[in-house]
XYZ file of N, CA and C in Angstrom:
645
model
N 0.860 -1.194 0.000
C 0.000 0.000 0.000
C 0.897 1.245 0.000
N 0.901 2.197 -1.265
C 2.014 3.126 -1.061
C 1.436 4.543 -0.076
N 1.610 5.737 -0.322
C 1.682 6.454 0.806
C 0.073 7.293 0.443
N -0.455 7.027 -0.944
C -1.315 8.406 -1.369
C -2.609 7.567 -0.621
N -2.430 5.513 -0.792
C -3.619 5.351 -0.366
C -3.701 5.267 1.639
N -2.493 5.362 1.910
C -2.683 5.065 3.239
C -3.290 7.258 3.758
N -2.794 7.838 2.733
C -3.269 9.324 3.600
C -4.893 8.960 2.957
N -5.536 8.503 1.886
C -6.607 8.401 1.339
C -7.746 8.149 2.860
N -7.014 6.433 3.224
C -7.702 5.949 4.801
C -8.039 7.088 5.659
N -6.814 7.532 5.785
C -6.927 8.568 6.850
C -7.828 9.471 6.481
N -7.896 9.769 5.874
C -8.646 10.755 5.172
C -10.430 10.497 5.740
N -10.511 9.114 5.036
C -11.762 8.389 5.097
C -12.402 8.385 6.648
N -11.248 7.541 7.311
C -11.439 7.572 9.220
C -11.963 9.222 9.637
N -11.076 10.054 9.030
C -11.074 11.447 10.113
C -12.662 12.023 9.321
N -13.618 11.656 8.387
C -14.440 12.220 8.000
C -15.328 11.199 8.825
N -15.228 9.786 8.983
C -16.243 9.184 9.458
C -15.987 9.438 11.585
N -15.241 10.084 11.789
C -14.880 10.863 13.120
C -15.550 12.143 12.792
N -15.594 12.540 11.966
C -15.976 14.338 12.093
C -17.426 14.469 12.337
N -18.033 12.953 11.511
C -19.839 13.344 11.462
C -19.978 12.291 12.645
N -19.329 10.987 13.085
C -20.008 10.950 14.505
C -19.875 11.862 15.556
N -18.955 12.634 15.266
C -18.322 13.862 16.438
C -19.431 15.181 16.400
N -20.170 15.546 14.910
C -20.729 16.113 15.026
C -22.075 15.663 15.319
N -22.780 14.598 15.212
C -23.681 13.611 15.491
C -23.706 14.167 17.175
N -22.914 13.568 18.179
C -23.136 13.672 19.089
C -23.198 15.147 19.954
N -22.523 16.082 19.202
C -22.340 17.657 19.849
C -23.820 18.024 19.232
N -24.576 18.005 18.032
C -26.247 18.584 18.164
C -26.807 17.506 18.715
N -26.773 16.410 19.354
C -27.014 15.401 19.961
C -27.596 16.262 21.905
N -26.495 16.852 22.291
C -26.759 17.733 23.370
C -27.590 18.425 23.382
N -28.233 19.232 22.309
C -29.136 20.206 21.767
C -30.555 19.583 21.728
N -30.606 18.442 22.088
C -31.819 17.687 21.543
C -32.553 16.999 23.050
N -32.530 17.823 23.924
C -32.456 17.117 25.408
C -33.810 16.840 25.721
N -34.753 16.457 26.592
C -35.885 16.011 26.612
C -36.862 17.477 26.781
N -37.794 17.980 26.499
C -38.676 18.919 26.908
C -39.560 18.466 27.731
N -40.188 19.666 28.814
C -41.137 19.882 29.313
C -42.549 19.751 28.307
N -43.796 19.319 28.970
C -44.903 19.445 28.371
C -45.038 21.230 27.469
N -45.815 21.168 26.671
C -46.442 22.398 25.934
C -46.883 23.350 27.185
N -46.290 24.302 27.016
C -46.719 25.133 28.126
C -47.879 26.503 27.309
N -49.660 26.555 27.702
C -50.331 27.257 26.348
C -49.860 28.586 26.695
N -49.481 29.094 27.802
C -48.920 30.496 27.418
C -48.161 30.770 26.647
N -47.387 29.946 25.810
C -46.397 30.390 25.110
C -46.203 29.685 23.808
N -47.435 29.184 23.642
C -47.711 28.731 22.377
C -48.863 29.228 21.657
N -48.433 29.231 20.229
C -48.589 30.101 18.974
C -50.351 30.351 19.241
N -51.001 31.525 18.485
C -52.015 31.311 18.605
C -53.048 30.541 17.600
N -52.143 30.411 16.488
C -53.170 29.195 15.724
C -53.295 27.655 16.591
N -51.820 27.449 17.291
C -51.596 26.216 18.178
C -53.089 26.402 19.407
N -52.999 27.347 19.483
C -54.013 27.102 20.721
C -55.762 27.203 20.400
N -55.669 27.556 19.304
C -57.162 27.096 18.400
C -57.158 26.186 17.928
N -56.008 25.590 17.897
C -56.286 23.952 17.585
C -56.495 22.918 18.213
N -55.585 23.348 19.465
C -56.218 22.591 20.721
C -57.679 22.506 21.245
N -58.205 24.457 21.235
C -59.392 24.437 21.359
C -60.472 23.471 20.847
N -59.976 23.440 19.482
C -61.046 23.014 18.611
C -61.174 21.563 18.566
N -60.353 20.840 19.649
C -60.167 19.820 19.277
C -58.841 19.305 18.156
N -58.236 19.661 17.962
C -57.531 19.134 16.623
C -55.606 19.233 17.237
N -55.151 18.330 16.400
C -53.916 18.337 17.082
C -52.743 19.122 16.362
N -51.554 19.667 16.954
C -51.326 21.046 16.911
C -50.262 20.234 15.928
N -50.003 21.646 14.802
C -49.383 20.691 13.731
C -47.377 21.106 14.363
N -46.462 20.453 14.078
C -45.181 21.048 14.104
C -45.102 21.937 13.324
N -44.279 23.040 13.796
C -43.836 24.535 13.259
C -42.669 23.820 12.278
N -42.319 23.215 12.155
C -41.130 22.974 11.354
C -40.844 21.601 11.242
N -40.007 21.796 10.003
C -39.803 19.832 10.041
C -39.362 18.775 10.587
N -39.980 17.969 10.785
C -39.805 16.822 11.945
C -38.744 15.824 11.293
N -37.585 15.839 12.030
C -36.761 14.295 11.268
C -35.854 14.345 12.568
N -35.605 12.875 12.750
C -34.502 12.401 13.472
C -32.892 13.254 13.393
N -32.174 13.211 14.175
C -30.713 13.643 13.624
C -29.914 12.302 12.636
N -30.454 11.470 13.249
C -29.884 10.304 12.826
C -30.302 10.025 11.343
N -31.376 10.086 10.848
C -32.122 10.154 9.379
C -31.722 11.094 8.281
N -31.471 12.329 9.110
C -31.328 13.232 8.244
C -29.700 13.220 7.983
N -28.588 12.510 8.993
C -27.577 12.345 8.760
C -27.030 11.384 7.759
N -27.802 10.258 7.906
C -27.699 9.372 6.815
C -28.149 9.628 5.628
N -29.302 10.687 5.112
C -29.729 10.448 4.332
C -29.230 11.985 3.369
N -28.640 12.755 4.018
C -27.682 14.109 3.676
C -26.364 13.181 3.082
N -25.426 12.229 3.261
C -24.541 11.814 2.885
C -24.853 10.887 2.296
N -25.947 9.940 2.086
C -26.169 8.753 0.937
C -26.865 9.761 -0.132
N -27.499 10.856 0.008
C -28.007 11.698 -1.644
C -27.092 12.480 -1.853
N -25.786 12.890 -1.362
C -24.597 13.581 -1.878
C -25.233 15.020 -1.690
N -26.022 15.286 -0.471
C -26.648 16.658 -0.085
C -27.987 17.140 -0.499
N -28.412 16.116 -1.817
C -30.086 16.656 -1.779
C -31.217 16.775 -1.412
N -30.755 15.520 0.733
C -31.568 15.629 1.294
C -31.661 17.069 1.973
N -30.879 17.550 2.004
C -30.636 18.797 2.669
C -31.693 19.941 1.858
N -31.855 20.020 0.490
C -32.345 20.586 -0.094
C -34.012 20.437 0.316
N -33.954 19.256 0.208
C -35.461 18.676 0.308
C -36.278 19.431 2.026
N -35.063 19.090 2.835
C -34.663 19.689 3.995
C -35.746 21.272 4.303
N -34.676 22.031 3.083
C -35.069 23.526 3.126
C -36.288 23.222 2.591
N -36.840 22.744 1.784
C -38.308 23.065 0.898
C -39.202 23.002 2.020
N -39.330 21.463 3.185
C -40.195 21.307 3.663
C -40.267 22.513 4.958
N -39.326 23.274 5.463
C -39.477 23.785 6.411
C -39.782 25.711 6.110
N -39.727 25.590 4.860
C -40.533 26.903 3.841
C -41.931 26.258 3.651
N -42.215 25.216 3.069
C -43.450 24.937 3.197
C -44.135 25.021 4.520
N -43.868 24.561 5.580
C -44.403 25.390 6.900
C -44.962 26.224 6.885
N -43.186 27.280 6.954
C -43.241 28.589 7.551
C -44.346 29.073 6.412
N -44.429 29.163 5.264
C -45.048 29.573 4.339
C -46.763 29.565 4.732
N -47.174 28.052 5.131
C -48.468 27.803 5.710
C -48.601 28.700 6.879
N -47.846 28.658 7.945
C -48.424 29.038 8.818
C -48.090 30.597 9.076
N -47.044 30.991 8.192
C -47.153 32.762 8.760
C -48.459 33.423 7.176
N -48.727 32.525 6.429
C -49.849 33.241 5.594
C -48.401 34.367 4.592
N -47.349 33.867 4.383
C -46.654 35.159 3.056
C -46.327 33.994 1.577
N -46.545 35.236 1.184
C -46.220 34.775 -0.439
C -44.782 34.069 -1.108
N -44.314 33.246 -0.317
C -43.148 32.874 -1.284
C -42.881 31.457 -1.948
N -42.012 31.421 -2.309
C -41.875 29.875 -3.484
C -41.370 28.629 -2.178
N -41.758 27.853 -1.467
C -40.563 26.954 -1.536
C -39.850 26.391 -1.896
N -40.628 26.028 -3.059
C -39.874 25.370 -4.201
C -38.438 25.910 -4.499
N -38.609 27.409 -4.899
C -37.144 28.777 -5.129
C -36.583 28.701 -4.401
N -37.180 28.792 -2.872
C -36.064 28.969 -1.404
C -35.104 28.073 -1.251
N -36.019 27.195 -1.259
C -34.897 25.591 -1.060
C -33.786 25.437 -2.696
N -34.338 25.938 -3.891
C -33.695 25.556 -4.987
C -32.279 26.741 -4.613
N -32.178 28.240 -3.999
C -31.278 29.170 -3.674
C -31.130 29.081 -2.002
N -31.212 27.585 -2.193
C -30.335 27.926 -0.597
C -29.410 28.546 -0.015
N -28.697 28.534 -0.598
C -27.467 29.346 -0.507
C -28.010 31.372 -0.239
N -29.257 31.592 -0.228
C -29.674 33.299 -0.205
C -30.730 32.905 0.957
N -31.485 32.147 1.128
C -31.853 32.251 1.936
C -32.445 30.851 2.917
N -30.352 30.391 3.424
C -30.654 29.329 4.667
C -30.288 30.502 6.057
N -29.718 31.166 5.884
C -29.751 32.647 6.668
C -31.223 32.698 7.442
N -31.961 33.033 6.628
C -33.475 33.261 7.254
C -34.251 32.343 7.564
N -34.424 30.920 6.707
C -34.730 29.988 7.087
C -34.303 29.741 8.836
N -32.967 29.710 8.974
C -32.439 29.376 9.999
C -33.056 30.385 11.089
N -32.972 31.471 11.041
C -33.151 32.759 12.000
C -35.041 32.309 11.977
N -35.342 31.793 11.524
C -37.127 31.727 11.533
C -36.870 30.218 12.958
N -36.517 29.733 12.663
C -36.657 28.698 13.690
C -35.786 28.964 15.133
N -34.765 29.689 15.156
C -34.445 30.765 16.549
C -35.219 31.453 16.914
N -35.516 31.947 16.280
C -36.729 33.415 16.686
C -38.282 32.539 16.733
N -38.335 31.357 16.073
C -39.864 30.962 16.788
C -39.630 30.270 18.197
N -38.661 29.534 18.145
C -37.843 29.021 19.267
C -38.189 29.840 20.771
N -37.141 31.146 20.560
C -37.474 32.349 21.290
C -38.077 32.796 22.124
N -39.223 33.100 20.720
C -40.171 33.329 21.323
C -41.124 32.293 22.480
N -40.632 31.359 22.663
C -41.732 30.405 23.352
C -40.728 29.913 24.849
N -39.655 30.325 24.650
C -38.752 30.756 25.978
C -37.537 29.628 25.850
N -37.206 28.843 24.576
C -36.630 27.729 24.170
C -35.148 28.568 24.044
N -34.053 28.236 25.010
C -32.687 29.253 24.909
C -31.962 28.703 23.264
N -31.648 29.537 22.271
C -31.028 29.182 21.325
C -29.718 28.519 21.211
N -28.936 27.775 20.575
C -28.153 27.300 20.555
C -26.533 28.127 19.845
N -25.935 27.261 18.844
C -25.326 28.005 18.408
C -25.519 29.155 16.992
N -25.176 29.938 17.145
C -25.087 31.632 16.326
C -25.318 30.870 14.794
N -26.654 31.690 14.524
C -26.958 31.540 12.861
C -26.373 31.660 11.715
N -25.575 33.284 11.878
C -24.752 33.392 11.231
C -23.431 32.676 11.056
N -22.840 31.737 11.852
C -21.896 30.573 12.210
C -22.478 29.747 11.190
N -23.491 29.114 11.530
C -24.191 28.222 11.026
C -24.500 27.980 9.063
N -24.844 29.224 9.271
C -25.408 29.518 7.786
C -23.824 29.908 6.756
N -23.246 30.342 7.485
C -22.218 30.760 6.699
C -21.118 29.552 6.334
N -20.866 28.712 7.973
C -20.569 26.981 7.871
C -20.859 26.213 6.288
N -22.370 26.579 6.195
C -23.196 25.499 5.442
C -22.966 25.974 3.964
N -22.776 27.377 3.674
C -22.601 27.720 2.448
C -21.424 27.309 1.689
N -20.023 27.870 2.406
C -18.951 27.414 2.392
C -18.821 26.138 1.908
N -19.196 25.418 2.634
C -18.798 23.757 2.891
C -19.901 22.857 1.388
N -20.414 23.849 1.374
C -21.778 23.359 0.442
C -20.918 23.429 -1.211
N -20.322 25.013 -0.805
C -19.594 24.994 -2.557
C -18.102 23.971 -2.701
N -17.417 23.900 -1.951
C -16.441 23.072 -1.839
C -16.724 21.818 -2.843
N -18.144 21.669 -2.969
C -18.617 20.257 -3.598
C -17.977 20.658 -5.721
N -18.007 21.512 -5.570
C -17.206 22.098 -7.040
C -15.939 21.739 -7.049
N -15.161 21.621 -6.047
C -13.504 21.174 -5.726
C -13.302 19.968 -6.611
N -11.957 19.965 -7.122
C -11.443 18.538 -7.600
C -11.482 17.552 -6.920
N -11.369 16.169 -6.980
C -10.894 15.547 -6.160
C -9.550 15.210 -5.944
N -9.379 15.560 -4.324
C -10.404 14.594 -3.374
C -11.375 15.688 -2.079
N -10.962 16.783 -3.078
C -11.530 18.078 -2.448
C -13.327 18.455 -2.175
N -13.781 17.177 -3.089
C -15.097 17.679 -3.053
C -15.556 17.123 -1.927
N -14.961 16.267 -1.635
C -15.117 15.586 0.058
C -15.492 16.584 0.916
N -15.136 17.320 1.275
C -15.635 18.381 2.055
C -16.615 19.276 2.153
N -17.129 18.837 1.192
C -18.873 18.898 0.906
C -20.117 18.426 1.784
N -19.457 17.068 2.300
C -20.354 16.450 2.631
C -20.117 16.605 4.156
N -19.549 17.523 4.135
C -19.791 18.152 6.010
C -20.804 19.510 6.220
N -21.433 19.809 5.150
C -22.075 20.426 5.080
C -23.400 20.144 6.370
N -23.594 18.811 5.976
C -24.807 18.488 7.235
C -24.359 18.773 8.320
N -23.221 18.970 8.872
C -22.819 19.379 10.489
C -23.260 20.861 10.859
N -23.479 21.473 9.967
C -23.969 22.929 9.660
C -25.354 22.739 10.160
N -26.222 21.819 9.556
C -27.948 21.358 9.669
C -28.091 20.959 10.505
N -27.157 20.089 11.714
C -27.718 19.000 12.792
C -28.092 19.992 13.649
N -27.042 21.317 14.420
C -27.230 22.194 14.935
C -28.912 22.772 15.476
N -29.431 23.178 14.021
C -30.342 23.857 13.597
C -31.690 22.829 13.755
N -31.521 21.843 13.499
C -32.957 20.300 13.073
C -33.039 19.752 15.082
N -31.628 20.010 15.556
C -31.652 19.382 16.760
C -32.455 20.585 17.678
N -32.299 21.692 17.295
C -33.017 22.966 17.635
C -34.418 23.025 17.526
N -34.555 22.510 15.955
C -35.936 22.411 15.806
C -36.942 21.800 16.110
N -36.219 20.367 16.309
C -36.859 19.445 17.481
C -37.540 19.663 18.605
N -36.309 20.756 19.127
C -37.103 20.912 20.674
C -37.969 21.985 20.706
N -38.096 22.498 19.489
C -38.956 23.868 19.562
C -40.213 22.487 19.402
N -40.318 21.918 18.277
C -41.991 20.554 17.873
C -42.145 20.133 19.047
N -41.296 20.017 19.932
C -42.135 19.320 20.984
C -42.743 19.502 21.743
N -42.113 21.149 22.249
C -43.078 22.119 23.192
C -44.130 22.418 22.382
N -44.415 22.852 20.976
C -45.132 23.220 20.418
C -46.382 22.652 19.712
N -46.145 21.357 19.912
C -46.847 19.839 19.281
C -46.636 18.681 19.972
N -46.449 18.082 20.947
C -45.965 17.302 21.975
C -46.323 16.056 21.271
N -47.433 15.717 20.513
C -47.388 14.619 19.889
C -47.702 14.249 18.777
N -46.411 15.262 17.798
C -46.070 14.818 16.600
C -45.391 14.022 15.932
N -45.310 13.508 15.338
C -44.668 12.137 14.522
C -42.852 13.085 13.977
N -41.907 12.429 15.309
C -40.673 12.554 15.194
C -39.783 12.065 13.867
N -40.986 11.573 13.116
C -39.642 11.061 11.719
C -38.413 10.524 11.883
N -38.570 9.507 12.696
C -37.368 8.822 13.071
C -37.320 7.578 12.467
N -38.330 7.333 11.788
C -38.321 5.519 10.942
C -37.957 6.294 9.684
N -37.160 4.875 8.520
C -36.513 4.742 7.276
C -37.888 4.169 6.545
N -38.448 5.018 5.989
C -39.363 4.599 4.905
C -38.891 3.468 3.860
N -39.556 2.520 2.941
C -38.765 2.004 1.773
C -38.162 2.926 1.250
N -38.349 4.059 0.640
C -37.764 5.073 -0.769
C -36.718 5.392 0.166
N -36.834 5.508 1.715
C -35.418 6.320 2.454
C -34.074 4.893 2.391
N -34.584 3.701 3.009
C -34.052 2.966 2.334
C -32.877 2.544 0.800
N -34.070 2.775 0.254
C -33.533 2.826 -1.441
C -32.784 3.714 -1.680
N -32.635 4.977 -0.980
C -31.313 6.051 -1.363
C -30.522 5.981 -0.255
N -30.656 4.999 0.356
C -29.248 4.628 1.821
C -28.378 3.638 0.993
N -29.107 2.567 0.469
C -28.803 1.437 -0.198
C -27.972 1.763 -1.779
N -28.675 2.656 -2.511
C -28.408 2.464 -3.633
C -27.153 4.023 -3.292
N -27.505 4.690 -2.881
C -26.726 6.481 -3.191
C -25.511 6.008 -1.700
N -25.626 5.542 -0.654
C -24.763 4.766 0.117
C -23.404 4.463 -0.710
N -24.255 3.273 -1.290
C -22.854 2.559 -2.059
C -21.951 2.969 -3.146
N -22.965 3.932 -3.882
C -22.465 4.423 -4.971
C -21.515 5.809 -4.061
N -21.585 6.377 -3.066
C -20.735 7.425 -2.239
C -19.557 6.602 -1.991
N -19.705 5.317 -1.246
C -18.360 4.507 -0.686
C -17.396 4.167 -1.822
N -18.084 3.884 -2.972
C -17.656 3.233 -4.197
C -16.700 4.738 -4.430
N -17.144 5.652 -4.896
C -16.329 6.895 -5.149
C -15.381 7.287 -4.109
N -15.483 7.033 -3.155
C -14.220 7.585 -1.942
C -13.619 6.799 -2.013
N -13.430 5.685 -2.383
C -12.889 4.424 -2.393
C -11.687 4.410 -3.665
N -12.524 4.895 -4.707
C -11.910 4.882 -5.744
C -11.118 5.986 -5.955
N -11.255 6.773 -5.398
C -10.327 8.115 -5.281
C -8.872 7.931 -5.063
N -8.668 6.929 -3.970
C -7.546 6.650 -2.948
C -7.408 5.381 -3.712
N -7.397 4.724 -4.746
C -7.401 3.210 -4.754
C -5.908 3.655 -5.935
N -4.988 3.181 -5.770
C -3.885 2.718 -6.074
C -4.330 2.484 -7.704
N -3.603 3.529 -9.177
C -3.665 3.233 -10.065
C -3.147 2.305 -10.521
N -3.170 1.230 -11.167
C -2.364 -0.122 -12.254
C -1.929 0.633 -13.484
């Protein structure tokens, strides 16, 4: 084994260290909540209670663990999918005119606000914020274009999700005060499956082959 594939390994190890490392630091962020407290929940939330009906999550519901796997087996387009659904929300429930479809397609203009919408609903309901948006958002952009890099540079792309766990582990605890019994999105659907399985292998296959010793 000469020297390009043994730094290749290394390479491989210190990325599969970086996302369990970041796995477990928004892991802290995700701590158990108190029941819904109605003073401090939304007022469509509390006409829904009224009315009987159960209070929907302010934002999108997924595991850290789901969205980690499934950000590095689609080579980042869960992330995208990511932004659409949590514009589709905000979109429903503050009543304004915008695309999700666009938001999520220019992530890069506006995961800034996206992000600052789920602090500031957070916030408001007495949920202490975590780490700085602008950190966050600026993390995710960065790390997001890197994916243009040669190889073995585009690798560093796919740390982009350490940028998202932050923010989803945040958002969590805002759904729970806010919806206490909403469906956490923590099970692998078949189709989530099928892009672990199929976009999985085809990721390992390419890092693999990067570092693999030419003949």
């Amino acid at each position: 084994m000469d020297l390009e594939s043994v730094f290749g390994w290394l390479v491989l190890l210190l990325f599969c260290g970086v996302f369990y490392g970041t796995y477990r630091f928004a892991k802290r962020y995700e701590p158990d909540v108190p029941p819904a407290d109605p003073v401090r929940m939304t007022m469509e939330h509390q006409e829904s209670v009224a009315n009987g009906g159960t209070p929907v999550a302010p934002f999108f519901a997924v595991s850290l663990l789901k969205i980690l796997v499934l950000s590095i087996c689609t080579l980042g387009l869960y992330e995208l999918y990511w932004f659409y659904r949590n514009w589709q929300l905000i979109k429903e429930r503050e009543s304004v005119d915008i695309s999700p479809f666009w938001r999520a397609f220019w992530a890069f203009f506006y995961c800034h606000q996206c992000f600052s919408r789920v602090r500031e609903y957070g916030a408001a309901n007495g949920i202490r914020p975590g780490v700085s948006v602008g950190v966050l958002s600026a993390g995710w952009i960065i790390t997001t274009l890197t994916g243009t890099l040669p190889d073995p540079y585009w690798l560093i792309a796919s740390l982009s999700i350490g940028f998202l766990l932050p923010v989803q582990a945040y958002a969590n605890r805002v759904n729970k005060v806010a919806a206490p019994q909403h469906d956490p999105n923590a099970r692998f659907t078949p189709w989530n499956w099928v892009c672990v399985v199929v976009g999985g292998s085809l990721f390992v296959l390419a890092v693999v082959g990067l570092f693999m010793p030419e003949e």
